[in-house]
Amino acid sequence: MKASVRLKVRRQDNPKSTPYWESFEIPYRQHLNVINLLMAIQENPVNEHGQKVAPVVWECSCLEEVCGSCTMIINGKVRQSCSALVDQFEQPIVLEPMSKFPVVRDLRVDRRAMFETLKKIQGWVNIDGYFNLGPGPVLDEKIRMKCYEYSRCMTCGCCCEACPQFNSRSPFIGAFAFGQVHLFNSHPVGKFDEARRLDSIMGMGGLADCGNAQNCLRACPKNIPLPDAIAELGWTTTKRAVTRFFKE
Amino acid sequence: MAGGDHNYFYLRRLHSLLGIFPIGIFLFEHFFSNSFAFQGPERFNTLVETFQTIWITPILEVAMIGLPILFHAVLGLIIVYTSTTNFVPYSYYRNWMYFFQRATGLFALAFIFLHVYSARIAPLLEGRHVTFLDMQKIFHPAWAKWFYVIGILSAAYHLTNGICTTLMTWGITVSPRSQRITAVASWAMFLGLGAWGLLILRAFL
Ligand code: HEM
Ligand code: FES
């Protein structure tokens, strides 16, 4: 077996400094994942030339591909690093921060833009207060199953990173937002705010800016059918536009 | 949200609609009437004369083709400006189609501009209508032939793939299965439309 793993990291010391590449050699063990490699660097922050360097900064939390915080570009493609098994990659394994979000340091990026988007589209169900509302309305099983798929979104940013329309020249808000609009508009109580959510995705950067490249479908680690949500909303927003034009 | 921001949705829906109607329909009509070239120079010239002497033709040309294409192209250029390409790391079918939709749009813009200028505006400035012979002159240089081949294929692709994306944009084809079927159908249409256009070109050579 290989004695060591070669790792190449695109580093950046602070949001304004110039990025640079640094390589590391990490002792090979079986079943290593990319997070293990980064932890090994943290324990022994020495680069391939034997120089002591600042340990590589990255984010992770759940370590089971449900929180999305460890998302980065591995060998050119965006994905979660906690579920990226070393044995599945060609070496050197090249790690880069996501390119569509501002870098905080090294592999850590600021994904606040997505959070702001969720606030804008009202990615939640409004309730009146803290009192007991009794049992909720029953959902059609088919709708519930669809909703479950969209509910698995962890706002990791893969759909934004892989999307050719999501970039600094475009106000496009990213595909995840439409999955969430679709999810909360399918909810019997969330439905009350349907018009507001639809309006929130009908401006610049909204649904109409989607160019149907459908990379979101391929990039989503949860296989969320985002293009389905986009196409469904394509019709509901059109109806909403007609309503707005003639009735409001 | 600002008022202009609200209008954006309507503008994009208009852009999408205009691509099919009237621009897409016109492409068919254009291929149809130019097919008279298959029957020889006289038939072609008579057709042009007949069309161009109807009083409503210039009005239709401006209102039904010129202005819609102008709007579609201006917003189209903005859309192209806001797009990027990433088919190297993400080499997927629809991502390539996304790229080609934009590339063919740009090429079609240059093509349509020169085509309209040389075949419609230049003769108009001389106070006459284009003839079979004029077209042969236009096609004479080798580069012109290639320019037309790529232009015709660009327009055909842009329309046929555009039909696919329009169906998605308007929420008609939602399921992956229906999108696959329309994708196959659009390629069949591309082959038909492309071949038809190239045959018309050959009729002049
Ligand atoms: C031959 C004349 C043309 C025809 C028949 C045509 C037709 C279409 C159609 C049907 C669509 C699909 C709309 C949708 O997906 O909703 C489209 C999209 C597009 N067109 Fe054109 N078009 C033409 C010329 C142009 C020109 C000159 C440009 C200028 C660059 C252009 C730029 C675009 C762009 C960027 C899109 C993508 C829009 C999107 O994905 O939402 N088109 N076109
Ligand atoms: S650490 Fe949560 S997804 Fe990787």
Tab-separated table of N, CA and C in Angstrom, chain A residues 1 5 18 29 32 47 55 58 69 81 99 107 110 152 155 167 178 182-183 192 202 211 223 235:
chain	number	residue	atom	x	y	z
A	1	MET	N	0.843	-1.207	0.000
A	1	MET	CA	0.000	0.000	0.000
A	1	MET	C	0.871	1.246	0.000
A	5	VAL	N	-0.089	9.927	1.928
A	5	VAL	CA	-1.064	10.575	1.063
A	5	VAL	C	-0.543	11.963	0.731
A	18	THR	N	-3.474	37.212	-0.956
A	18	THR	CA	-3.390	36.414	-2.178
A	18	THR	C	-3.319	34.927	-1.820
A	29	ARG	N	-3.317	5.646	6.246
A	29	ARG	CA	-3.999	4.597	7.007
A	29	ARG	C	-5.180	4.157	6.170
A	32	LEU	N	-9.118	6.381	5.521
A	32	LEU	CA	-8.978	7.813	5.821
A	32	LEU	C	-10.020	8.603	5.025
A	47	ASN	N	4.807	21.250	6.263
A	47	ASN	CA	4.538	21.043	4.838
A	47	ASN	C	5.529	20.073	4.207
A	55	PRO	N	-1.467	25.746	10.800
A	55	PRO	CA	-2.342	24.649	10.383
A	55	PRO	C	-3.445	25.153	9.456
A	58	TRP	N	-10.296	24.899	8.389
A	58	TRP	CA	-11.474	24.423	7.660
A	58	TRP	C	-12.617	24.298	8.647
A	69	SER	N	-21.272	21.894	6.531
A	69	SER	CA	-20.255	22.911	6.832
A	69	SER	C	-18.879	22.579	6.252
A	81	SER	N	-16.297	17.208	2.552
A	81	SER	CA	-15.012	16.542	2.759
A	81	SER	C	-15.123	15.425	3.785
A	99	SER	N	-15.425	28.540	-4.592
A	99	SER	CA	-15.005	29.765	-5.277
A	99	SER	C	-16.106	30.820	-5.328
A	107	LEU	N	-9.630	27.021	3.831
A	107	LEU	CA	-10.760	26.317	3.230
A	107	LEU	C	-12.101	26.777	3.785
A	110	ASP	N	-17.392	32.098	3.796
A	110	ASP	CA	-18.541	32.744	4.426
A	110	ASP	C	-19.772	32.513	3.555
A	152	ARG	N	-34.333	17.808	3.170
A	152	ARG	CA	-32.982	17.349	3.487
A	152	ARG	C	-31.902	18.355	3.093
A	155	THR	N	-28.184	23.474	3.057
A	155	THR	CA	-27.611	24.772	2.688
A	155	THR	C	-26.084	24.691	2.607
A	167	ASN	N	-22.712	33.525	-9.906
A	167	ASN	CA	-21.365	34.097	-9.965
A	167	ASN	C	-21.433	35.573	-9.633
A	178	PHE	N	-35.040	27.640	-4.314
A	178	PHE	CA	-36.295	27.241	-4.957
A	178	PHE	C	-36.807	25.929	-4.359
A	182	HIS	N	-40.445	25.782	-2.632
A	182	HIS	CA	-41.354	24.708	-2.993
A	182	HIS	C	-41.768	23.921	-1.749
A	183	LEU	N	-40.808	23.652	-0.878
A	183	LEU	CA	-41.085	22.891	0.353
A	183	LEU	C	-42.104	23.618	1.229
A	192	PHE	N	-50.059	29.560	3.467
A	192	PHE	CA	-50.676	30.881	3.658
A	192	PHE	C	-49.767	31.999	3.160
A	202	MET	N	-39.311	36.472	-7.651
A	202	MET	CA	-39.664	36.959	-8.987
A	202	MET	C	-38.943	38.246	-9.361
A	211	GLY	N	-30.805	29.249	-15.737
A	211	GLY	CA	-30.556	28.979	-17.148
A	211	GLY	C	-30.677	27.510	-17.504
A	223	ASN	N	-29.133	14.534	-3.464
A	223	ASN	CA	-29.943	14.232	-4.652
A	223	ASN	C	-31.306	14.906	-4.632
A	235	TRP	N	-44.161	27.474	-13.375
A	235	TRP	CA	-45.581	27.619	-13.685
A	235	TRP	C	-46.303	28.427	-12.611
